[in-house]
Tab-separated table of C-alpha atoms (C1' of nucleotides) in Angstrom:
chain	number	residue	atom	x	y	z
J	2	UNK	CA	1.490	-12.355	53.039
J	3	UNK	CA	2.282	-8.727	52.000
J	4	UNK	CA	-1.206	-8.639	49.978
J	5	UNK	CA	-3.770	-11.208	50.584
J	6	UNK	CA	-6.831	-10.161	52.452
J	7	UNK	CA	-6.577	-12.021	55.771
J	8	UNK	CA	-9.710	-14.481	56.382
J	9	UNK	CA	-12.214	-12.466	58.262
J	10	UNK	CA	-12.260	-13.021	62.069
J	11	UNK	CA	-15.220	-13.849	64.401
J	12	UNK	CA	-14.501	-11.507	67.251
J	13	UNK	CA	-16.912	-13.381	69.567
J	14	UNK	CA	-14.998	-16.549	69.087
J	15	UNK	CA	-12.530	-17.420	71.758
J	16	UNK	CA	-9.747	-17.121	69.019
J	17	UNK	CA	-11.160	-13.644	68.292
J	18	UNK	CA	-11.345	-12.670	71.792
J	19	UNK	CA	-7.652	-13.704	72.152
J	20	UNK	CA	-6.681	-11.458	69.371
J	21	UNK	CA	-8.604	-8.480	70.726
J	22	UNK	CA	-7.328	-8.827	74.129
J	23	UNK	CA	-3.615	-9.551	73.032
J	24	UNK	CA	-3.678	-6.528	70.950
J	25	UNK	CA	-4.866	-4.125	73.868
J	26	UNK	CA	-2.221	-5.859	76.069
J	27	UNK	CA	0.410	-5.309	73.565
J	28	UNK	CA	-0.588	-1.548	73.062
J	29	UNK	CA	-0.420	-0.745	76.807
J	30	UNK	CA	2.483	-2.742	78.137
J	31	UNK	CA	4.387	-4.014	74.821
J	32	UNK	CA	4.970	-7.416	73.562
J	33	UNK	CA	7.514	-8.707	76.249
J	34	UNK	CA	5.577	-6.737	78.804
J	35	UNK	CA	2.691	-8.884	78.451
J	36	UNK	CA	2.539	-12.449	79.409
J	37	UNK	CA	0.449	-15.366	78.013
J	38	UNK	CA	-1.112	-15.453	81.576
J	39	UNK	CA	-1.915	-11.771	81.338
J	40	UNK	CA	-3.818	-12.606	77.787
J	41	UNK	CA	-5.446	-15.644	79.175
J	42	UNK	CA	-6.812	-13.983	82.314
J	43	UNK	CA	-8.385	-11.063	80.110
J	44	UNK	CA	-9.998	-13.898	78.162
J	45	UNK	CA	-11.224	-15.627	81.110
J	46	UNK	CA	-9.362	-18.971	80.177
J	47	UNK	CA	-6.512	-20.656	81.929
J	48	UNK	CA	-2.893	-20.060	80.303
J	49	UNK	CA	-2.549	-23.193	78.872
J	50	UNK	CA	-5.710	-23.171	76.815
J	51	UNK	CA	-4.379	-20.372	74.736
J	52	UNK	CA	-2.174	-22.979	73.082
J	53	UNK	CA	-5.104	-24.860	71.765
J	54	UNK	CA	-5.745	-21.529	69.665
J	55	UNK	CA	-2.077	-20.481	68.849
J	56	UNK	CA	0.896	-22.658	68.857
J	57	UNK	CA	3.074	-19.807	70.464
J	58	UNK	CA	2.881	-16.384	71.857
J	59	UNK	CA	4.448	-14.971	68.898
J	60	UNK	CA	2.013	-16.475	66.577
J	61	UNK	CA	-0.792	-14.257	68.292
J	62	UNK	CA	1.482	-11.220	67.379
J	63	UNK	CA	2.071	-12.351	63.745
J	64	UNK	CA	-1.464	-12.758	63.151
J	65	UNK	CA	-2.082	-9.383	64.427
J	66	UNK	CA	0.433	-7.634	62.266
J	67	UNK	CA	-0.701	-9.690	59.190
J	68	UNK	CA	-4.384	-8.487	59.797
J	69	UNK	CA	-3.084	-4.836	59.926
J	70	UNK	CA	-0.467	-4.727	57.316
J	71	UNK	CA	-1.993	-6.651	54.418
J	72	UNK	CA	-4.914	-4.240	53.982
J	73	UNK	CA	-2.536	-1.193	54.017
J	74	UNK	CA	-0.490	-2.785	51.362
J	75	UNK	CA	-3.572	-3.655	49.450
J	76	UNK	CA	-4.909	0.138	49.860
J	77	UNK	CA	-1.462	1.721	48.610
J	78	UNK	CA	-1.221	-0.609	45.782
J	79	UNK	CA	-4.953	0.322	44.813
J	80	UNK	CA	-4.163	4.039	44.826
J	81	UNK	CA	-1.156	3.641	42.424
J	82	UNK	CA	-3.358	2.181	40.013
J	83	UNK	CA	-5.910	5.035	39.798
J	84	UNK	CA	-6.103	7.911	37.634
J	85	UNK	CA	-5.592	10.800	40.118
J	86	UNK	CA	-3.026	13.119	41.023
J	87	UNK	CA	-0.041	12.234	43.342
J	88	UNK	CA	-1.363	14.604	45.965
J	89	UNK	CA	-4.585	13.036	45.903
J	90	UNK	CA	-2.934	9.611	46.175
J	91	UNK	CA	-0.895	10.507	49.176
J	92	UNK	CA	-3.501	12.237	50.985
J	93	UNK	CA	-5.971	9.493	50.655
J	94	UNK	CA	-3.289	6.981	51.521
J	95	UNK	CA	-2.359	8.586	54.662
J	96	UNK	CA	-6.018	9.546	55.590
J	97	UNK	CA	-7.450	5.936	55.097
J	98	UNK	CA	-4.707	4.371	56.817
J	99	UNK	CA	-5.330	6.461	60.002
J	100	UNK	CA	-9.058	5.918	59.888
J	101	UNK	CA	-8.594	2.001	59.201
J	102	UNK	CA	-6.387	1.852	62.410
J	103	UNK	CA	-9.047	3.919	64.151
J	104	UNK	CA	-11.982	1.905	63.270
J	105	UNK	CA	-10.688	-1.797	63.164
J	106	UNK	CA	-11.606	-3.601	66.337
J	107	UNK	CA	-8.105	-4.333	67.547
J	108	UNK	CA	-5.457	-2.011	68.567
J	109	UNK	CA	-2.585	-1.783	66.271
J	110	UNK	CA	-0.593	0.491	68.550
J	111	UNK	CA	1.802	-2.165	69.883
J	112	UNK	CA	2.552	-4.092	66.705
J	113	UNK	CA	5.304	-1.902	65.159
J	114	UNK	CA	7.925	-1.871	67.523
J	115	UNK	CA	11.525	-2.492	66.195
J	116	UNK	CA	12.480	-4.072	69.300
J	117	UNK	CA	9.996	-6.822	68.935
J	118	UNK	CA	10.277	-6.969	65.126
J	119	UNK	CA	13.934	-7.600	65.492
J	120	UNK	CA	13.282	-11.287	66.582
J	121	UNK	CA	13.848	-13.997	63.917
J	122	UNK	CA	10.201	-15.129	64.213
J	123	UNK	CA	8.985	-11.884	62.553
J	124	UNK	CA	11.158	-11.732	59.408
J	125	UNK	CA	8.354	-12.212	57.071
J	126	UNK	CA	6.354	-9.224	58.786
J	127	UNK	CA	9.546	-7.060	58.431
J	128	UNK	CA	9.547	-7.966	54.736
J	129	UNK	CA	6.012	-6.729	54.550
J	130	UNK	CA	6.693	-3.481	56.188
J	131	UNK	CA	9.447	-3.072	53.612
J	132	UNK	CA	7.130	-3.793	50.842
J	133	UNK	CA	4.750	-1.203	52.106
J	134	UNK	CA	7.575	1.355	52.653
J	135	UNK	CA	8.687	0.737	49.050
J	136	UNK	CA	5.352	1.410	47.701
J	137	UNK	CA	4.770	4.824	49.741
J	138	UNK	CA	8.284	5.897	48.800
J	139	UNK	CA	7.502	5.301	45.147
J	140	UNK	CA	4.484	7.475	45.467
J	141	UNK	CA	6.371	10.272	47.018
J	142	UNK	CA	9.293	9.919	44.404
J	143	UNK	CA	6.674	10.300	41.601
J	144	UNK	CA	4.772	13.422	42.987
J	145	UNK	CA	8.270	15.213	43.405
J	146	UNK	CA	9.348	14.049	39.557
J	147	UNK	CA	6.263	15.561	38.270
J	148	UNK	CA	6.691	18.935	40.198
J	149	UNK	CA	3.637	18.238	42.660
J	150	UNK	CA	5.769	17.705	45.523
J	151	UNK	CA	8.700	19.733	46.764
J	152	UNK	CA	12.338	18.220	45.995
J	153	UNK	CA	12.916	16.169	49.160
J	154	UNK	CA	14.650	12.790	50.346
J	155	UNK	CA	11.861	10.318	49.735
J	156	UNK	CA	12.969	8.049	52.428
J	157	UNK	CA	13.132	10.549	54.956
J	158	UNK	CA	9.486	12.055	54.010
J	159	UNK	CA	8.305	8.379	54.173
J	160	UNK	CA	9.601	8.227	57.647
J	161	UNK	CA	8.224	11.560	58.917
J	162	UNK	CA	4.850	10.680	57.139
J	163	UNK	CA	4.996	7.313	59.370
J	164	UNK	CA	5.875	9.269	62.502
J	165	UNK	CA	2.834	11.592	62.313
J	166	UNK	CA	0.564	8.352	61.441
J	167	UNK	CA	1.826	6.474	64.556
J	168	UNK	CA	1.772	9.402	66.756
J	169	UNK	CA	-1.714	10.338	65.521
J	170	UNK	CA	-2.762	6.843	66.611
J	171	UNK	CA	-0.973	6.933	69.975
J	172	UNK	CA	-2.862	10.099	71.103
J	173	UNK	CA	-6.160	8.830	70.124
J	174	UNK	CA	-5.524	5.962	72.573
J	175	UNK	CA	-6.458	3.037	69.915
J	176	UNK	CA	-9.687	2.042	68.772
J	177	UNK	CA	-11.015	2.179	72.237
J	178	UNK	CA	-10.625	5.970	72.526
J	179	UNK	CA	-13.524	7.993	71.437
J	180	UNK	CA	-12.551	8.542	67.824
J	181	UNK	CA	-12.006	12.136	66.732
J	182	UNK	CA	-13.421	12.225	62.961
J	183	UNK	CA	-11.372	15.035	62.042
J	184	UNK	CA	-7.878	12.860	62.636
J	185	UNK	CA	-7.519	11.190	59.312
J	186	UNK	CA	-7.745	14.409	57.496
J	187	UNK	CA	-5.625	16.485	60.035
J	188	UNK	CA	-2.968	13.972	59.642
J	189	UNK	CA	-3.025	13.999	55.831
J	190	UNK	CA	-3.154	17.599	55.604
J	191	UNK	CA	-0.098	17.805	57.814
J	192	UNK	CA	1.908	15.601	55.450
J	193	UNK	CA	0.650	17.148	52.456
J	194	UNK	CA	1.256	20.831	53.634
J	195	UNK	CA	4.728	19.680	54.130
J	196	UNK	CA	4.953	18.471	50.899
J	197	UNK	CA	2.763	20.288	48.151
J	198	UNK	CA	4.608	22.852	45.839
J	199	UNK	CA	1.248	24.573	45.628
J	200	UNK	CA	-0.215	24.665	49.015
J	201	UNK	CA	-3.587	25.959	47.800
J	202	UNK	CA	-4.027	22.739	46.222
J	203	UNK	CA	-4.807	21.241	49.457
J	204	UNK	CA	-8.418	22.317	49.734
J	205	UNK	CA	-9.255	20.617	46.626
J	206	UNK	CA	-7.174	17.320	47.537
J	207	UNK	CA	-8.800	17.219	51.179
J	208	UNK	CA	-12.506	17.423	49.167
J	209	UNK	CA	-11.524	14.560	47.100
J	210	UNK	CA	-10.304	12.388	50.127
J	211	UNK	CA	-13.322	13.188	52.055
J	212	UNK	CA	-15.652	12.135	49.408
J	213	UNK	CA	-14.035	9.030	48.788
J	214	UNK	CA	-13.606	8.387	52.478
J	215	UNK	CA	-17.423	8.590	52.967
J	216	UNK	CA	-17.880	6.183	49.932
J	217	UNK	CA	-18.506	3.443	52.721
J	218	UNK	CA	-15.308	1.591	53.368
J	219	UNK	CA	-12.801	2.798	50.627
J	220	UNK	CA	-12.697	-0.690	48.701
J	221	UNK	CA	-8.841	-1.992	48.735
J	222	UNK	CA	-9.552	-3.883	45.616
J	223	UNK	CA	-10.418	-0.622	43.601
L	15	UNK	CA	13.964	16.801	87.481
L	16	UNK	CA	12.287	18.376	84.619
L	17	UNK	CA	14.741	21.022	84.306
L	18	UNK	CA	17.978	20.676	86.189
L	19	UNK	CA	21.402	19.807	84.347
L	20	UNK	CA	22.100	16.307	85.108
L	21	UNK	CA	25.658	15.707	86.715
L	22	UNK	CA	27.890	14.971	83.705
L	23	UNK	CA	28.792	11.181	83.306
L	24	UNK	CA	32.330	9.919	82.895
L	25	UNK	CA	31.610	7.378	79.974
L	26	UNK	CA	34.607	5.272	80.661
L	27	UNK	CA	33.772	4.500	84.151
L	28	UNK	CA	31.762	1.226	84.904
L	29	UNK	CA	28.893	3.517	85.797
L	30	UNK	CA	29.145	5.066	82.413
L	31	UNK	CA	29.625	2.008	80.622
L	32	UNK	CA	26.553	0.380	81.980
L	33	UNK	CA	24.356	3.535	80.899
L	34	UNK	CA	25.893	3.384	77.592
L	35	UNK	CA	25.469	-0.386	76.907
L	36	UNK	CA	21.933	-0.376	78.397
L	37	UNK	CA	20.921	2.430	76.202
L	38	UNK	CA	21.878	0.640	73.202
L	39	UNK	CA	20.212	-2.631	74.316
L	40	UNK	CA	16.945	-0.846	75.392
L	41	UNK	CA	17.062	0.791	71.651
L	42	UNK	CA	17.570	-2.415	70.042
L	43	UNK	CA	15.329	-5.179	72.080
L	44	UNK	CA	13.381	-2.893	74.223
L	45	UNK	CA	13.235	-2.252	78.021
L	46	UNK	CA	11.460	-5.492	78.749
L	47	UNK	CA	13.537	-7.359	76.146
L	48	UNK	CA	16.683	-6.703	77.834
L	49	UNK	CA	17.755	-8.476	80.656
L	50	UNK	CA	20.076	-7.285	83.459
L	51	UNK	CA	22.340	-10.024	82.299
L	52	UNK	CA	22.428	-8.840	78.733
L	53	UNK	CA	23.604	-5.457	80.158
L	54	UNK	CA	26.267	-6.848	82.357
L	55	UNK	CA	27.443	-9.077	79.507
L	56	UNK	CA	28.027	-6.079	77.437
L	57	UNK	CA	29.932	-4.343	80.062
L	58	UNK	CA	31.900	-7.380	80.959
L	59	UNK	CA	31.099	-7.625	84.389
L	60	UNK	CA	28.986	-10.123	86.269
L	61	UNK	CA	24.998	-9.506	86.607
L	62	UNK	CA	24.881	-8.948	90.302
L	63	UNK	CA	27.755	-6.380	89.890
L	64	UNK	CA	25.273	-4.412	88.263
L	65	UNK	CA	23.672	-3.627	91.528
L	66	UNK	CA	26.434	-2.028	93.081
L	67	UNK	CA	26.161	0.932	90.626
L	68	UNK	CA	22.308	1.078	90.243
L	69	UNK	CA	19.592	-0.216	92.967
L	70	UNK	CA	17.439	-1.910	90.311
L	71	UNK	CA	17.102	-2.375	86.495
L	72	UNK	CA	14.449	0.542	86.307
L	73	UNK	CA	17.002	3.054	87.969
L	74	UNK	CA	19.274	2.526	85.008
L	75	UNK	CA	16.202	3.578	82.717
L	76	UNK	CA	15.336	6.392	84.903
L	77	UNK	CA	18.758	7.859	84.720
L	78	UNK	CA	18.982	7.648	80.864
L	79	UNK	CA	15.449	9.289	80.426
L	80	UNK	CA	16.325	12.282	82.766
L	81	UNK	CA	19.658	12.999	81.025
L	82	UNK	CA	17.834	13.110	77.794
L	83	UNK	CA	14.751	14.929	78.624
L	84	UNK	CA	16.394	17.552	81.086
L	85	UNK	CA	18.223	19.376	78.714
L	86	UNK	CA	15.474	18.996	76.101
L	87	UNK	CA	13.147	20.933	78.397
L	88	UNK	CA	15.886	23.410	79.253
L	89	UNK	CA	16.404	24.149	75.532
L	90	UNK	CA	12.890	24.887	74.870
L	91	UNK	CA	12.451	27.015	77.882
L	92	UNK	CA	15.373	28.872	76.566
L	93	UNK	CA	13.950	29.358	73.052
L	94	UNK	CA	10.802	30.754	74.834
L	95	UNK	CA	12.852	33.670	76.368
L	96	UNK	CA	14.522	34.854	73.195
L	97	UNK	CA	13.323	37.524	70.968
L	98	UNK	CA	12.801	35.647	67.813
L	99	UNK	CA	9.955	34.803	65.541
L	100	UNK	CA	7.860	31.715	66.584
L	101	UNK	CA	8.979	30.078	63.386
L	102	UNK	CA	12.530	30.666	64.375
L	103	UNK	CA	11.776	29.266	67.694
L	104	UNK	CA	10.070	26.245	66.658
L	105	UNK	CA	12.498	25.485	63.747
L	106	UNK	CA	15.522	25.633	66.168
L	107	UNK	CA	13.693	23.575	68.714
L	108	UNK	CA	13.180	20.590	66.597
L	109	UNK	CA	16.485	20.931	64.575
L	110	UNK	CA	18.536	21.015	67.907
L	111	UNK	CA	16.402	18.235	69.806
L	112	UNK	CA	17.181	15.799	66.571
L	113	UNK	CA	20.791	17.052	66.531
L	114	UNK	CA	21.333	16.439	70.221
L	115	UNK	CA	19.861	13.091	70.046
L	116	UNK	CA	22.242	12.116	67.556
L	117	UNK	CA	25.324	13.549	68.980
L	118	UNK	CA	24.773	12.357	72.467
L	119	UNK	CA	26.857	9.344	73.332
L	120	UNK	CA	23.977	7.343	74.350
L	121	UNK	CA	21.088	6.039	72.495
L	122	UNK	CA	17.668	7.567	73.338
L	123	UNK	CA	15.503	5.473	70.883
L	124	UNK	CA	14.347	3.203	73.374
L	125	UNK	CA	13.339	5.477	76.249
L	126	UNK	CA	10.145	7.014	75.062
L	127	UNK	CA	7.993	4.048	74.894
L	128	UNK	CA	4.385	4.140	76.292
L	129	UNK	CA	4.398	0.481	77.388
L	130	UNK	CA	7.518	1.121	79.561
L	131	UNK	CA	6.755	4.548	80.966
L	132	UNK	CA	3.245	3.258	81.987
L	133	UNK	CA	5.067	1.458	85.111
L	134	UNK	CA	4.519	3.256	88.158
L	135	UNK	CA	8.179	3.493	88.667
L	136	UNK	CA	8.100	6.034	85.996
L	137	UNK	CA	5.571	8.608	87.074
L	138	UNK	CA	8.180	11.209	87.472
L	139	UNK	CA	9.479	10.855	84.107
L	140	UNK	CA	5.921	10.791	82.571
L	141	UNK	CA	5.423	14.180	84.141
L	142	UNK	CA	8.705	15.571	82.680
L	143	UNK	CA	7.547	14.562	79.220
L	144	UNK	CA	4.271	16.361	79.959
L	145	UNK	CA	5.954	19.357	80.841
L	146	UNK	CA	7.876	19.397	77.631
L	147	UNK	CA	4.819	18.750	75.560
L	148	UNK	CA	3.102	21.683	77.248
L	149	UNK	CA	6.149	23.969	76.486
L	150	UNK	CA	6.246	23.097	72.829
L	151	UNK	CA	2.218	23.336	72.538
L	152	UNK	CA	2.480	26.856	74.112
L	153	UNK	CA	5.127	27.504	71.265
L	154	UNK	CA	2.723	26.266	68.728
L	155	UNK	CA	-0.353	28.001	70.027
L	156	UNK	CA	1.517	31.511	70.145
L	157	UNK	CA	2.576	31.187	66.477
L	158	UNK	CA	-0.963	30.511	65.590
L	159	UNK	CA	-2.129	33.357	67.470
L	160	UNK	CA	0.203	35.619	65.870
L	161	UNK	CA	-0.633	34.643	62.498
L	162	UNK	CA	2.736	32.976	61.622
L	163	UNK	CA	1.413	29.310	61.879
L	164	UNK	CA	-1.855	27.865	60.161
L	165	UNK	CA	-5.155	27.429	62.108
L	166	UNK	CA	-4.304	24.137	63.803
L	167	UNK	CA	-5.081	21.910	66.696
L	168	UNK	CA	-1.752	22.396	68.625
L	169	UNK	CA	-2.063	19.361	70.729
L	170	UNK	CA	-2.201	17.438	67.458
L	171	UNK	CA	0.543	19.368	65.534
L	172	UNK	CA	2.885	18.829	68.687
L	173	UNK	CA	2.307	14.951	68.487
L	174	UNK	CA	2.634	15.178	64.581
L	175	UNK	CA	6.111	17.022	65.249
L	176	UNK	CA	7.126	14.610	67.867
L	177	UNK	CA	6.568	11.613	65.535
L	178	UNK	CA	8.691	13.115	62.822
L	179	UNK	CA	11.629	13.505	65.256
L	180	UNK	CA	11.523	9.938	66.578
L	181	UNK	CA	11.139	8.381	63.285
L	182	UNK	CA	14.187	10.565	62.030
L	183	UNK	CA	16.186	9.262	65.149
L	184	UNK	CA	14.751	5.731	64.406
L	185	UNK	CA	15.916	5.697	60.742
L	186	UNK	CA	19.363	7.244	61.776
L	187	UNK	CA	20.238	4.276	63.906
L	188	UNK	CA	20.828	6.264	66.896
L	189	UNK	CA	24.060	7.886	67.737
L	190	UNK	CA	26.101	4.882	66.151
L	191	UNK	CA	24.665	5.204	62.871
L	192	UNK	CA	26.606	7.463	60.353
L	193	UNK	CA	25.130	10.856	61.311
L	194	UNK	CA	23.467	12.353	58.151
L	195	UNK	CA	24.220	16.015	58.866
L	196	UNK	CA	21.184	17.605	57.097
L	197	UNK	CA	18.632	15.472	59.046
L	198	UNK	CA	18.180	18.118	61.867
L	199	UNK	CA	17.306	20.688	59.295
L	200	UNK	CA	15.144	18.394	57.221
L	201	UNK	CA	13.144	17.501	60.311
L	202	UNK	CA	12.781	21.008	61.256
L	203	UNK	CA	11.835	21.982	57.575
L	204	UNK	CA	9.309	19.154	57.528
L	205	UNK	CA	7.290	20.550	60.488
L	206	UNK	CA	7.635	24.129	59.577
L	207	UNK	CA	6.503	23.634	55.772
L	208	UNK	CA	3.444	22.142	57.461
L	209	UNK	CA	2.635	25.036	59.632
L	210	UNK	CA	4.026	28.234	57.982
L	211	UNK	CA	1.515	30.601	56.802
L	212	UNK	CA	4.139	31.895	54.517
L	213	UNK	CA	6.248	29.220	53.230
L	214	UNK	CA	8.255	31.470	51.585
L	215	UNK	CA	9.856	32.398	54.999
L	216	UNK	CA	11.379	28.967	55.554
L	217	UNK	CA	14.678	29.685	53.576
L	218	UNK	CA	15.371	32.660	55.811
L	219	UNK	CA	14.293	30.635	59.284
L	220	UNK	CA	16.448	27.787	58.229
L	221	UNK	CA	19.447	30.198	57.673
L	222	UNK	CA	18.924	31.531	61.252
L	223	UNK	CA	18.884	27.923	62.580
L	224	UNK	CA	21.709	26.996	60.766
L	225	UNK	CA	23.916	29.847	62.199
L	226	UNK	CA	22.710	29.290	65.702
L	227	UNK	CA	23.263	25.308	65.463
L	228	UNK	CA	27.089	25.872	64.324
L	229	UNK	CA	27.553	28.244	67.320
L	230	UNK	CA	28.917	25.225	68.900
L	231	UNK	CA	26.670	23.602	71.269
L	232	UNK	CA	23.485	25.923	71.238
L	233	UNK	CA	23.884	26.505	74.882
L	234	UNK	CA	20.766	25.702	76.824
L	235	UNK	CA	20.859	28.452	79.447
L	236	UNK	CA	20.781	31.137	76.864
B	28	DG	C1'	33.915	-2.848	93.545
B	29	DT	C1'	33.526	-7.437	91.586
B	30	DC	C1'	32.906	-12.113	92.700
B	31	DT	C1'	30.098	-16.951	93.632
B	32	DA	C1'	26.074	-18.825	95.101
B	33	DT	C1'	21.364	-18.813	95.405
B	34	DA	C1'	16.866	-17.238	96.366
B	35	DA	C1'	12.197	-16.058	94.942
B	36	DA	C1'	9.251	-15.251	91.234
B	37	DA	C1'	7.426	-15.283	86.575
B	38	DT	C1'	7.616	-16.980	82.101
B	39	DG	C1'	6.556	-19.928	77.656
B	40	DA	C1'	5.220	-24.323	76.888
B	41	DT	C1'	3.995	-29.586	77.297
B	42	DA	C1'	1.370	-33.883	78.956
B	43	DG	C1'	-2.584	-35.896	79.868
B	44	DA	C1'	-7.450	-36.065	82.153
B	45	DC	C1'	-12.055	-34.705	81.300
G	2	DG	C1'	-11.805	-26.857	73.677
G	3	DT	C1'	-10.921	-26.439	78.570
G	4	DC	C1'	-8.970	-28.053	82.343
G	5	DT	C1'	-4.879	-29.273	86.313
G	6	DA	C1'	-0.390	-30.372	87.230
G	7	DT	C1'	4.083	-29.536	86.186
G	8	DC	C1'	8.416	-28.706	83.719
G	9	DA	C1'	12.508	-26.162	82.150
G	10	DT	C1'	14.038	-21.638	81.790
G	11	DT	C1'	14.720	-17.158	82.792
G	12	DT	C1'	14.279	-13.337	85.351
G	13	DT	C1'	15.437	-9.603	89.030
G	14	DA	C1'	17.581	-9.105	93.105
G	15	DT	C1'	19.998	-10.503	97.719
G	16	DA	C1'	23.808	-12.310	100.885
G	17	DG	C1'	28.180	-12.702	101.920
G	18	DA	C1'	33.305	-13.848	100.653
G	19	DC	C1'	37.326	-11.545	98.850
DNA sequence: GTCTATAAAATGATAGAC
DNA sequence: GTCTATCATTTTATAGAC
């Protein structure tokens, strides 16, 4: 995990429909608040039939997290290799993370809950989140070192940026909500304004992000 | 609800110890992930004895939310009546919210989960949260109107600020974590830097907040 | 105010027919 | 690949003794 591209899912297959329905239920009622019967009902199969596609309830959850986290890590990694300013990297990272979460077919809002990730089944996923955090923290620290970002506690800023990202998603109501197209840029603007030594640079940075975002899908591999 | 000061709790009584233990378990494992047996065990009584103190599991949760939310609403209301700049009001609001959550004896991290609040038992609490949001949104909108804050979507900024607040608390590990004293100011700085038209004002604003925070408990009633 | 005993329902998962 | 039937466990909550 932590990097590889998950095998694409056929969202019309039973397996795909289970993932889709489960992600929505997890987002609405949480992992513990969603029973395997609820999921089965949403897919219109019987509860035991679920276990033909996933060996356990937690395997559904794991699959969803990995599908969301893998590409995210890939995107930051990709940003770190580019010849751009730190401000551009961070702005594009935040904006494309928000956008991906809004355009992907499943709902990722219920996935990053400490209470759930605390279970032993998810050590691997916790490690993946840690990797993602380390990469973004490195990005922030570099920006500060080179005088682009204000002096700050990178660990704290990482958390703050994460909070902005998730609340943005929460407010949107997930992929089902009518996507407000400006949200990815607004979220990135908020974080960058809080960090930039030269707030005047923001307009230029936003223009760069806007262009890159419109280049189809912002390929993760470069 | 929505405003009144909850009756003070004796944290050494059985009822108080139930609230304390439950808040920690809710924070660690979530509402649905915590059973009444878990709570009883932490308090060293038998599970049915809980129901002598609270008529249902959700009443424990309700009590905790109300204890946290009521004072929060009181504080913002109080800020709105003061003769200070909008920047000062917002900075102090964020900082004292973070600080209160870090110094109060119970752990509020597990309380504001959409998945839990979606239950019909908590309509009243959802309403309280709405009131709090409306007040903060009004504060932000006023700051923008008077040219102190940048042009923005107040609803979005409210969410972003909220995200910063909760991630700060999450990172701290709740009241049990060794409080990093600078966190309340860091969180408020982050939000204000993202909003201020004149970032240079931040130092002065921070000084004001610092003074008010050190005036004992920042009385909510004035 | 706490206990034991227990009800009543829901949960994740398995066995085996079709 | 889906079904019925069912198990073992855990859940919230109640009854009633002390």
